[in-house]
Coordinates of C-alpha atoms and ligand atoms in Angstrom, one line a residue:
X1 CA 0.0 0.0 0.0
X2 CA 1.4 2.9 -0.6
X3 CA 2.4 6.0 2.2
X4 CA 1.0 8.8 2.9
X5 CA 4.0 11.1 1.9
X6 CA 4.6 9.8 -1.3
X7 CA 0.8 9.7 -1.9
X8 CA 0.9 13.2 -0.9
X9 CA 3.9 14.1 -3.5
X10 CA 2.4 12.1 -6.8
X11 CA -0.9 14.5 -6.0
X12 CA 0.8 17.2 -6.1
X13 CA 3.1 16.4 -9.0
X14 CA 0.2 16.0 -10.9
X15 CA -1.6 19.4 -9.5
X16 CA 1.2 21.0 -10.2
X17 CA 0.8 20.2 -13.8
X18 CA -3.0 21.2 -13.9
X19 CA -2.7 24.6 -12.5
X20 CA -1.2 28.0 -13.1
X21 CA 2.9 28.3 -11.6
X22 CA 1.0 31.1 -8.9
X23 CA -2.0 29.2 -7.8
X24 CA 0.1 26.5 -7.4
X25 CA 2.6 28.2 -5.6
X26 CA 0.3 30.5 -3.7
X27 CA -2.5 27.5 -2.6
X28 CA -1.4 23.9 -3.5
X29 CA 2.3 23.7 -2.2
X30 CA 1.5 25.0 1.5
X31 CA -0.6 22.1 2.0
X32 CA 0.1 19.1 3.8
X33 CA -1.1 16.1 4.7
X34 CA -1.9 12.8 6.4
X35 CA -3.7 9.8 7.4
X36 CA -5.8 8.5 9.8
X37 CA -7.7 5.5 9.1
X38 CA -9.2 5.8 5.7
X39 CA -8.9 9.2 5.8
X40 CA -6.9 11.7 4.0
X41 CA -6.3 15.1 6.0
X42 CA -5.4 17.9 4.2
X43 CA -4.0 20.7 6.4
X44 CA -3.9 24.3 5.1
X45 CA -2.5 27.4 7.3
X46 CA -6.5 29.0 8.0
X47 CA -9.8 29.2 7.2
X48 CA -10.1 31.1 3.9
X49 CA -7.5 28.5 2.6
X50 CA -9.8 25.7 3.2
X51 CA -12.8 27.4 2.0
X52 CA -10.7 28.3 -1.0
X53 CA -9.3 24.6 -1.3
X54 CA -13.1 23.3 -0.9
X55 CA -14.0 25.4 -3.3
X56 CA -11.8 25.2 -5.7
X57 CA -9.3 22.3 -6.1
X58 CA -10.9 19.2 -3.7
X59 CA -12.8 17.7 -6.2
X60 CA -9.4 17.7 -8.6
X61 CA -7.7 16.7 -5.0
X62 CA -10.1 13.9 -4.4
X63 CA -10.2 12.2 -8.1
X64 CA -6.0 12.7 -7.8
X65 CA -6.0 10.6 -4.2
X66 CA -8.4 8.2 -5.4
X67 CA -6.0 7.1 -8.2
X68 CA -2.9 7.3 -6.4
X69 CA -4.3 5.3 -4.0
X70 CA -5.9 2.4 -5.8
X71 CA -9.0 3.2 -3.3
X72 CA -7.8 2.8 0.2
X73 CA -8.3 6.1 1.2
X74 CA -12.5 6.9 1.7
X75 CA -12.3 10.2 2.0
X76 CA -10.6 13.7 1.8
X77 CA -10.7 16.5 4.0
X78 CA -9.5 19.9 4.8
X79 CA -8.4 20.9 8.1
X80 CA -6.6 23.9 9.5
X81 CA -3.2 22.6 10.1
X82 CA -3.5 24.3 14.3
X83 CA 0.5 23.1 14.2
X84 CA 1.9 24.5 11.5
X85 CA 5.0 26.0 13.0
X86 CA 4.8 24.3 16.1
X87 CA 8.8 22.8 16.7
X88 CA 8.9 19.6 17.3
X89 CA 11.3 19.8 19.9
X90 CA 11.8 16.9 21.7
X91 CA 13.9 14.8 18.9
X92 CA 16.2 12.9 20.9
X93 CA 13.4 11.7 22.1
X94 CA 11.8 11.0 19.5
X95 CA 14.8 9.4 17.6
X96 CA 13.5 6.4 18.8
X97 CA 10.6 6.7 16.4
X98 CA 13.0 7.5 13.7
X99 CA 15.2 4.3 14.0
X100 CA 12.0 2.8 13.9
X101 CA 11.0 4.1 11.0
X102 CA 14.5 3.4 9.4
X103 CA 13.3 -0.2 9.0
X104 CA 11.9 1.3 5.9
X105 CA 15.0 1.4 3.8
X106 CA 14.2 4.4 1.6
X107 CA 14.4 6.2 5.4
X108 CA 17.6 4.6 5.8
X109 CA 19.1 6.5 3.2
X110 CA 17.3 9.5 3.4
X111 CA 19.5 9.7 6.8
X112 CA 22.2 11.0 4.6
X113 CA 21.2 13.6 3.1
X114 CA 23.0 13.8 -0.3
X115 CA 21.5 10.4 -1.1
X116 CA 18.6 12.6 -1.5
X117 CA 19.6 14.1 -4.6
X118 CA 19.9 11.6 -6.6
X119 CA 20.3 13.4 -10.4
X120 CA 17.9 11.3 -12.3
X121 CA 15.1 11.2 -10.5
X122 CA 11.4 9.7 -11.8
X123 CA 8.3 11.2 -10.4
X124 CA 6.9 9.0 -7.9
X125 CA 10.9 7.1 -7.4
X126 CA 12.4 6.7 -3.9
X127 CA 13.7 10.2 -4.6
X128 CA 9.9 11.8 -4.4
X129 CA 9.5 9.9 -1.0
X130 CA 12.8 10.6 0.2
X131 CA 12.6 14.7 -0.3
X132 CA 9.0 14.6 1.5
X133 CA 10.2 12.4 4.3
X134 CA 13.5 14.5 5.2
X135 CA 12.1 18.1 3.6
X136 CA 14.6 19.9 5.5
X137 CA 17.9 18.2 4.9
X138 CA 19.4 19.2 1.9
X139 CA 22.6 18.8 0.1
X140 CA 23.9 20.1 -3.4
X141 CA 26.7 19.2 -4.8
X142 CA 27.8 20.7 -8.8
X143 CA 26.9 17.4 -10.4
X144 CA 23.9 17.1 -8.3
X145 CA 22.9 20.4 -9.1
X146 CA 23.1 20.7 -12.8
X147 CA 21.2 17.1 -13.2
X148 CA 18.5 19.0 -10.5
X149 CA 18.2 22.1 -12.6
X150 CA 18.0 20.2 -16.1
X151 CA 14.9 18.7 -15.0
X152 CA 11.9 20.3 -14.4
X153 CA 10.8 17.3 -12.6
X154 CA 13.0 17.6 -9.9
X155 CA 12.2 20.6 -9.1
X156 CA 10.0 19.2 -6.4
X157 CA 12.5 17.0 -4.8
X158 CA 14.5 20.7 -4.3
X159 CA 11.5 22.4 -3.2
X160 CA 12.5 22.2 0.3
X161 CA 15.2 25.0 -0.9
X162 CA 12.3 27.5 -1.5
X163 CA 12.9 28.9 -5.0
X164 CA 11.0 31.8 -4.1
X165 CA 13.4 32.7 -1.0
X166 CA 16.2 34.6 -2.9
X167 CA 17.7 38.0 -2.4
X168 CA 15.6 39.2 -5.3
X169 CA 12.6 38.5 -3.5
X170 CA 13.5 40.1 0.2
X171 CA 12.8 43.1 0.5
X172 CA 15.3 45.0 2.6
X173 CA 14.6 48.0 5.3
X174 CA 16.7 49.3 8.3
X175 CA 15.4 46.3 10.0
X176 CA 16.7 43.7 8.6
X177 CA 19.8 45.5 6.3
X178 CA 22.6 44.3 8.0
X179 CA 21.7 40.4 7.8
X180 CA 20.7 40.7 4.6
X181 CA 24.4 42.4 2.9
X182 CA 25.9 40.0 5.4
X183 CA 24.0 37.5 3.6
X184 CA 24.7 39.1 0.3
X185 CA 28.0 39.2 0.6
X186 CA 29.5 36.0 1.8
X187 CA 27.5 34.5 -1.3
X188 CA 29.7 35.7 -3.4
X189 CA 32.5 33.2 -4.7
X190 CA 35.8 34.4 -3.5
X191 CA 34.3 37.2 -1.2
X192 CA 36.8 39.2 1.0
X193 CA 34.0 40.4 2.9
X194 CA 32.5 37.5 5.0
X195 CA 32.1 36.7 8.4
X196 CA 32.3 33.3 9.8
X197 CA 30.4 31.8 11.2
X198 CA 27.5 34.1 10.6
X199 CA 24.8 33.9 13.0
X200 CA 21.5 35.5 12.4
X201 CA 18.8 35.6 15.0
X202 CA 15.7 37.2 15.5
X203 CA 12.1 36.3 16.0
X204 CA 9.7 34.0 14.1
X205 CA 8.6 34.5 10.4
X206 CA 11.1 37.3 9.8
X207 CA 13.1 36.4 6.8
X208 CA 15.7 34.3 8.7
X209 CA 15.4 30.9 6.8
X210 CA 14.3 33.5 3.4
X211 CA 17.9 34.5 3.9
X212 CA 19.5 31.6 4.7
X213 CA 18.1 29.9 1.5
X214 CA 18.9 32.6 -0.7
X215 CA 22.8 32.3 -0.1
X216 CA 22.2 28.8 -0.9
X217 CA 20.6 29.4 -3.9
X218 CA 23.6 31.5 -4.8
X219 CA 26.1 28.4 -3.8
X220 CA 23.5 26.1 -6.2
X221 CA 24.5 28.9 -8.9
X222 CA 27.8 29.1 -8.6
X223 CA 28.3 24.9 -8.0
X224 CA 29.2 25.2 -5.0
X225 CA 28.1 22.5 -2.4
X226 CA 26.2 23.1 0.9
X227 CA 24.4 21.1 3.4
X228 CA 21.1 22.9 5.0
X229 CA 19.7 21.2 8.3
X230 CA 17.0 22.6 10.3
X231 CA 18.4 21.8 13.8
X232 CA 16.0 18.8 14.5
X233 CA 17.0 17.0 11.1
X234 CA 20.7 17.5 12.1
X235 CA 20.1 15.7 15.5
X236 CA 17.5 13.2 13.9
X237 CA 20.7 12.2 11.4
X238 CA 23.3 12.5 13.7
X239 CA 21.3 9.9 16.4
X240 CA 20.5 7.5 13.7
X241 CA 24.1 7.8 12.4
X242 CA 25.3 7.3 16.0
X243 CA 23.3 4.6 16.6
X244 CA 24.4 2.5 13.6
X245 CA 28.0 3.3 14.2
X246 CA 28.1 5.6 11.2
X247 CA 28.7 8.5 12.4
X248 CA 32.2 9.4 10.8
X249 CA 31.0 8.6 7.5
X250 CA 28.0 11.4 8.4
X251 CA 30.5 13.8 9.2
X252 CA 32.8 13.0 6.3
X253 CA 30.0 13.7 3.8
X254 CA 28.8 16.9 5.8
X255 CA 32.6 18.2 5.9
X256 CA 33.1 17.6 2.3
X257 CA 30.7 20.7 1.2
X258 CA 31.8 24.4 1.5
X259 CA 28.9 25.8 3.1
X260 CA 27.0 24.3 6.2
X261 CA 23.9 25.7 7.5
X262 CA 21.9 25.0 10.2
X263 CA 18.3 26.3 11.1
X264 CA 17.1 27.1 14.9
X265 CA 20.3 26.0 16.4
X266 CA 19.1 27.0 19.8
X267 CA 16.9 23.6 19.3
X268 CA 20.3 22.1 20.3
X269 CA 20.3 22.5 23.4
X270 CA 20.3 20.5 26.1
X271 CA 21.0 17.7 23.2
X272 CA 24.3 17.2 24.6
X273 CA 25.8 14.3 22.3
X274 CA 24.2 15.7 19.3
X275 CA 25.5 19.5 20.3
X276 CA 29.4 18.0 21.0
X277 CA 29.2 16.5 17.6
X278 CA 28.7 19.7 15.8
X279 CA 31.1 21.6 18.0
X280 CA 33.4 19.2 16.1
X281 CA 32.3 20.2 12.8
X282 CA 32.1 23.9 13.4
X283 CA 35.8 24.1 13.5
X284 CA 36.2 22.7 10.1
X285 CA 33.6 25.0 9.0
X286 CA 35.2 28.1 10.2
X287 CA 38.4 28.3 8.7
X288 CA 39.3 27.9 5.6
X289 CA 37.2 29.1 2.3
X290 CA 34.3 27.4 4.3
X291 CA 31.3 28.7 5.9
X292 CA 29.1 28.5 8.5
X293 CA 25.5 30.0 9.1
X294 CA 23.5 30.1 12.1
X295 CA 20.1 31.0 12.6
X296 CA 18.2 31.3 16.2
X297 CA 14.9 33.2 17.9
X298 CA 18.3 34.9 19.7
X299 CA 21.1 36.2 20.9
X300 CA 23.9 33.9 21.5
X301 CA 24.4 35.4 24.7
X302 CA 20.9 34.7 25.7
X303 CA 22.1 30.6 25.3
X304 CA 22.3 30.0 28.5
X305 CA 21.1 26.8 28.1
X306 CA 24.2 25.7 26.3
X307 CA 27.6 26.2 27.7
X308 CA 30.1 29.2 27.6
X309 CA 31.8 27.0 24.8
X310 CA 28.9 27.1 22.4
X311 CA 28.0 31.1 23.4
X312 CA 31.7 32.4 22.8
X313 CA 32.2 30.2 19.7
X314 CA 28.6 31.2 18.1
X315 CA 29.6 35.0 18.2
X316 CA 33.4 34.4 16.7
X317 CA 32.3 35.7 13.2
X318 CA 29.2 38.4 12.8
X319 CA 26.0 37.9 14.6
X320 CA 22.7 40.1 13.3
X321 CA 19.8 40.6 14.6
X322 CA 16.4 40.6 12.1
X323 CA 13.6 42.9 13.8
X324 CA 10.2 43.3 12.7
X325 CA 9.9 45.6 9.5
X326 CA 9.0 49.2 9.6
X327 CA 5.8 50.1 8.4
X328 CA 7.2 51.4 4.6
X329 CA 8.8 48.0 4.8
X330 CA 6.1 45.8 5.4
X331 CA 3.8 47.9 2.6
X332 CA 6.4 47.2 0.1
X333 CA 6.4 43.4 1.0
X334 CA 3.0 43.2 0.8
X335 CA 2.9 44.9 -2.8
X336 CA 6.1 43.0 -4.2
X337 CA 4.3 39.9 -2.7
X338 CA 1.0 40.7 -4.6
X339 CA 2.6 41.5 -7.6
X340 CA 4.3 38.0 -7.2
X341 CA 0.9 36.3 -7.6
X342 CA -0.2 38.5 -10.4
X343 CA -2.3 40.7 -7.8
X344 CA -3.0 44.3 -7.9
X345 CA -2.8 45.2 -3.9
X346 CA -4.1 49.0 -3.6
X347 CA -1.7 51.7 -1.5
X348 CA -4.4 52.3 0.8
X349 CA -5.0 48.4 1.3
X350 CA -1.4 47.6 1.4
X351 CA -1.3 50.2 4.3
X352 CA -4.1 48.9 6.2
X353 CA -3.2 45.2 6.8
X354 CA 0.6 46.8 7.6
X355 CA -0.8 48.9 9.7
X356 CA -2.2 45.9 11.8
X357 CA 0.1 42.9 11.2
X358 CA 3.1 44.5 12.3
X359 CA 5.6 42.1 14.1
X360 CA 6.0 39.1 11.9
X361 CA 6.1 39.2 7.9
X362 CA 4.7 34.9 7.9
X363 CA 1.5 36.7 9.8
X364 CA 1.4 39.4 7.1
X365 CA 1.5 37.3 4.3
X366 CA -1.2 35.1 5.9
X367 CA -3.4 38.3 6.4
X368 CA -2.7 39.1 2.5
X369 CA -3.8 35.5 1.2
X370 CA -6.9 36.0 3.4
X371 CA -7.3 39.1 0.9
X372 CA -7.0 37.2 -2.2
X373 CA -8.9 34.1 -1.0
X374 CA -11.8 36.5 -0.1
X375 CA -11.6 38.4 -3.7
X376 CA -11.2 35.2 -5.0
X377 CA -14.3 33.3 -3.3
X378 CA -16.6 36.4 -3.7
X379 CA -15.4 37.7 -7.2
X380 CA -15.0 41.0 -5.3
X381 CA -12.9 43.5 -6.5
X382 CA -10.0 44.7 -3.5
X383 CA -10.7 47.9 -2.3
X384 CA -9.8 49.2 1.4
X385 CA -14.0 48.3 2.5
X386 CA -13.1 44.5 1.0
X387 CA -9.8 44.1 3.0
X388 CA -11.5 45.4 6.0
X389 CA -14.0 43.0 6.6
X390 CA -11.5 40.4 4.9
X391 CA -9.6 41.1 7.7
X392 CA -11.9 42.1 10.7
X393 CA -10.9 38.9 13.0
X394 CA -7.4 40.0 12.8
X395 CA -8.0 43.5 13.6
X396 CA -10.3 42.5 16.1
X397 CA -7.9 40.2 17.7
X398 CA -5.0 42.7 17.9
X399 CA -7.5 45.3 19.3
X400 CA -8.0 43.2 22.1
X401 CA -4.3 42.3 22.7
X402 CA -3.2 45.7 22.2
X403 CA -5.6 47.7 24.3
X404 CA -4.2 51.0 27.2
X405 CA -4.6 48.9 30.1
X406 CA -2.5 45.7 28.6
X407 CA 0.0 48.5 27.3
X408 CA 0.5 49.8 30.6
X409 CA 0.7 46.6 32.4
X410 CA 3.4 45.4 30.1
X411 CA 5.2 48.6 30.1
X412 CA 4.5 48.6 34.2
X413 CA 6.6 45.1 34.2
X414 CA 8.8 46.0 31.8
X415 CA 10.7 48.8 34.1
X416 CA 9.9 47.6 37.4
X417 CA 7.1 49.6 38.3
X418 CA 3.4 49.4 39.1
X419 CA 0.6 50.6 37.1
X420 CA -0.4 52.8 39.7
X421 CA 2.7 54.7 39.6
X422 CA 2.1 54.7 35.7
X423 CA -1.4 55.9 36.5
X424 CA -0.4 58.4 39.2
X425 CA 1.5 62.0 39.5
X426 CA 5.1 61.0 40.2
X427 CA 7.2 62.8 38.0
X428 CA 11.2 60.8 38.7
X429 CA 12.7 59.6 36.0
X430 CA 12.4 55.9 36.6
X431 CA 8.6 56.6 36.8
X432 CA 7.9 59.4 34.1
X433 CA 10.0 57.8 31.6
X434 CA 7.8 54.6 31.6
X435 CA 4.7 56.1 31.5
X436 CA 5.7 58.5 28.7
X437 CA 6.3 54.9 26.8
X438 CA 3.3 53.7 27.7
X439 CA 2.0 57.0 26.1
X440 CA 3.5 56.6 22.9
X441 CA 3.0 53.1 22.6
X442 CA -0.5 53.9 23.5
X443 CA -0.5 55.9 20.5
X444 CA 1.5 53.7 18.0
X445 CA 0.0 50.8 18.4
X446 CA -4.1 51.4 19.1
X447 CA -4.5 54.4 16.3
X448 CA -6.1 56.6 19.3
X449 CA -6.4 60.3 19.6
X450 CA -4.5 62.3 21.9
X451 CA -7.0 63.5 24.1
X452 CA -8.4 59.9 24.5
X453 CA -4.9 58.7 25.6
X454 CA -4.3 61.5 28.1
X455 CA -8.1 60.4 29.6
X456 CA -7.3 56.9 30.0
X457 CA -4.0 57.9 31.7
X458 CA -5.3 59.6 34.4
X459 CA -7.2 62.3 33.3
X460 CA -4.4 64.1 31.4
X461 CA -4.2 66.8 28.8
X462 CA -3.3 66.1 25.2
X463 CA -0.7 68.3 25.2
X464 CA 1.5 65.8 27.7
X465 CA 0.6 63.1 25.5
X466 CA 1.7 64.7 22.6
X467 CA 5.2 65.6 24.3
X468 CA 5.8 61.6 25.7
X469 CA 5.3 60.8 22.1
X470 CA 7.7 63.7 20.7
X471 CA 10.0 63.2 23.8
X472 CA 10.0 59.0 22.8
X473 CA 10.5 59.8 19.4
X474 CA 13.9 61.8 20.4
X475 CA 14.8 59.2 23.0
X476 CA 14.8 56.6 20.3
X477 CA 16.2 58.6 17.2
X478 CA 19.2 59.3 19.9
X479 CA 19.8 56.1 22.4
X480 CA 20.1 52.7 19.8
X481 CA 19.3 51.0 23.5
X482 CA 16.7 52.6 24.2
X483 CA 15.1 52.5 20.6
X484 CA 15.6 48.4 21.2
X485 CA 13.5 48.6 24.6
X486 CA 11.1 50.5 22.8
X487 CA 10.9 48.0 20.1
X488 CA 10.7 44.6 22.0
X489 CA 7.8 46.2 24.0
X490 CA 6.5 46.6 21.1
X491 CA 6.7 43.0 20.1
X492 CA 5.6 41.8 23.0
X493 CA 2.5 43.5 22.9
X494 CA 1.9 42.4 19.5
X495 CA 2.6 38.8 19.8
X496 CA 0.3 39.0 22.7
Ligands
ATP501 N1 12.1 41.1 4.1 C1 11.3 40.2 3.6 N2 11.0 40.3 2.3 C2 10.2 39.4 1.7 N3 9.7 38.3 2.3 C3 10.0 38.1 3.6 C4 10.8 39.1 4.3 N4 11.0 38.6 5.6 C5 10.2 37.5 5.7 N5 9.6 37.2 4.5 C6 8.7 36.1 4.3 O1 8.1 35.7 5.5 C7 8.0 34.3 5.6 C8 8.7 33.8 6.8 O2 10.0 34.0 6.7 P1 11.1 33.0 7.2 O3 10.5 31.6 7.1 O4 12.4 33.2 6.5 O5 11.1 33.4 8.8 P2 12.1 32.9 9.9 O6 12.7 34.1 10.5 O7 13.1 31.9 9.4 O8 11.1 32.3 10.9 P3 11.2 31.0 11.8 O9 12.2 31.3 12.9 O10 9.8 30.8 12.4 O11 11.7 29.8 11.0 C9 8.6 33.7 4.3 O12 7.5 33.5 3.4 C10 9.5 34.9 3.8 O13 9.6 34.8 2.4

């Protein structure tokens, strides 16, 4: 009988035939799936994606899984995937599963990761099931790579190396500038300007892994080889490899490639076998013409879960931080983004959703296919009233979050202070700077008018609102520390 995952990849093979390059890029290749019983589950990121996947593509879906199958799956559905994103962070554990698994010998030599690019692939061969089963392993090499982009076919098998994350397609803003010409740069063969090992961090869905797999895009040009591991396929690898006494001839094949990337390294922590064995590879990968990239949600020094080792050696090179994009930032991802999918997105629209998805560019684009699947399910035309009500959960969600009183408590917290000091007449520094914060984040985030503020604050005047917000503008423009206080409040009360 066959698996789900290769079930999985021969449907959308064949979808990706029967539709336009954008629909299938925009709606068909975010979907997963999986199994239970005689069931098919298909999981898409939200709600308009599975009204729009009802609506338009599970009848096609249906008639694909009932051939592939030879009938053993009854029935198709579409879920909301609740745990796309979630980490699965407990791998060691879970190796255990993996060896298991690894009876399956296609598995077996998935675990080494150039096996799965394999230059003359068929649709529907062990390669199809290998790239679903270890999607975020992947190794290059120039003969690899020239078989890979000869053949259209195989452009699935790569697909885990997003095509569409490339430095054409970031867009780039004060925020996120320095990772990305760090990025830039040591791309370039023979660069004299590269920092290793680079180590980018930030928060989720900022462009961290978009960056990452644009330099190895630009290795794939330039046949250069590279190994990419999120951090939970490295340790998945590196226990199977351990456990079947084959772990030199996984560290030969890794070392053998110039460029070695690995995703979420703060995932290996606490994993102290599989963390020792890379500390063994990162010397071979920082000197030399090689290179090393890390990505994590943060600051090395903010490790503490790994040892002073790990922290000093992570920060050797260049270490950036991504932030959330400013608001001209996020408009011109959301237009280049539209204009990606052959979609007009209107100034005033484009403002609107950045103007209320602010930390995290995954969460804008989700807000900007809920646009499109919208126009698409009602045949409306996008106009600022259409994105509105495309878009009121969100907005109502984030006014709810990001309300005075939450503002204030967070702030209050924030500095070591109460909310009745906030609230109240003390005019020290310690106390009057926070509240002036509060003030302007007050006015940042809800939208609200100055004499509104001032009367949830105690009963004040406009006029001081107006200063906290001039005075915090100042503070900011002047003290890079304080601008980055300023900013992760921001965040906080945003991801809230
Ligand atoms: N500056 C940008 N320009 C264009 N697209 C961006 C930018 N930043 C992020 N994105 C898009 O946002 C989405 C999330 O980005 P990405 O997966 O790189 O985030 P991440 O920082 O690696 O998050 P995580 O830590 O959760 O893996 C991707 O679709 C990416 O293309």
């Amino acid at each position: 009988m066959i698996d789900t995952a290769t079930l999985w990849d021969k449907c959308l093979e064949d979808l990706r035939y029967s539709v336009k390059d954008n629909v299938f890029t925009m709606w068909l290749r975010p979907l997963s799936a999986h199994q239970e019983a005689q069931t098919l589950i298909v999981r898409a990121p939200n709600d308009y994606f599975v009204s729009y996947i009802k609506k338009n593509h599970l009848n096609d879906i249906e008639q694909l899984v009932a051939k592939h199958s030879q009938g053993s799956i009854e029935e198709v559905v579409v879920h909301v995937d609740n745990a796309s994103h979630s980490a699965h962070l407990d791998l060691e554990i879970d190796a255990k599963n993996v060896i298991d698994q690894a009876s399956n010998s296609l598995f077996c030599e998935s675990l080494f990761p150039e096996d799965s690019i394999n230059p003359s692939p068929t649709p529907g061969s062990q390669r199809s099931q290998i790239s679903s089963t270890i999607a975020n392993s992947i190794s290059v090499d120039s003969e690899a790579q020239k078989a890979a982009f000869a053949d259209a076919a195989d452009a699935r098998s790569l697909s885990y190396l997003n095509p569409d994350f490339t430095f054409e397609t970031f867009v780039t803003g004060k925020s996120n500038n320095l990772a990305y010409k760090a990025c830039y740069e040591l791309s370039k063969p023979q660069s004299k300007n590269r920092h290793n090992p680079l180590f980018i961090y930030g928060p989720s869905g900022l462009g961290k892994t978009h960056l990452m797999h644009s330099v190895a895009s630009r290795y794939l040009k330039n046949n250069r080889s590279f190994y990419y591991f999120t951090s939970e396929k490295f340790i998945n690898q590196l226990v199977y490899s351990l456990r079947n006494n084959k772990i030199e001839d996984f560290k030969k094949k890794i070392k053998k490639v110039d460029l070695l990337i690995v995703d979420d390294i703060h995932v290996l922590a606490g994993k102290t076998k599989s963390s020792n064995e890379f500390l063994t590879l990162f010397a071979d990968f920082t000197s030399g013409d090689k290179q090393l990239i890390l990505a994590s949600d943060r600051h090395p020094s903010q490790m503490t879960e790994f040892d002073e080792r790990f922290r000093s050696r992570f920060s050797w090179g260049l270490t950036v931080a991504v932030e959330p994009p400013e608001i001209d930032t996020r408009v011109q991802i959301l237009q280049k983004k539209a204009a990606w999918f052959g979609m007009t997105l209107p100034k005033d629209c484009a403002l609107f959703i950045a103007q209320n998805v602010v930390s995290n560019v995954r969460r804008l684009e989700g807000a900007l296919n809920q646009v499109f699947a919208n126009a698409n399910l009602t045949g409306a035309p996008i106009t600022l009233e259409m994105v509105q009500y495309a878009l009121k959960d969100i907005v109502a969600m984030r006014v709810q979050a990001v309300n005075m009183d939450n503002i204030r408590k967070i702030v209050a917290e924030y500095y070591d202070v109460s909310v009745k000091d906030i609230m109240g007449r003390k005019r020290t520094r310690s106390i009057a700077r926070p509240r002036q914060i509060a003030m302007a984040l007050s006015r940042e985030l809800t939208g609200d008018s100055f004499p509104n503020i001032g009367q949830s604050f105690g009963g004040r005047d406009h006029t001081t609102v107006m200063h906290a917000c001039d005075k915090v503008a100042q503070l900011r423009a002047a003290d890079p520390a304080f601008d980055k206080d300023y900013k992760s409040l921001s965040m906080m009360l945003q991801a809230a």
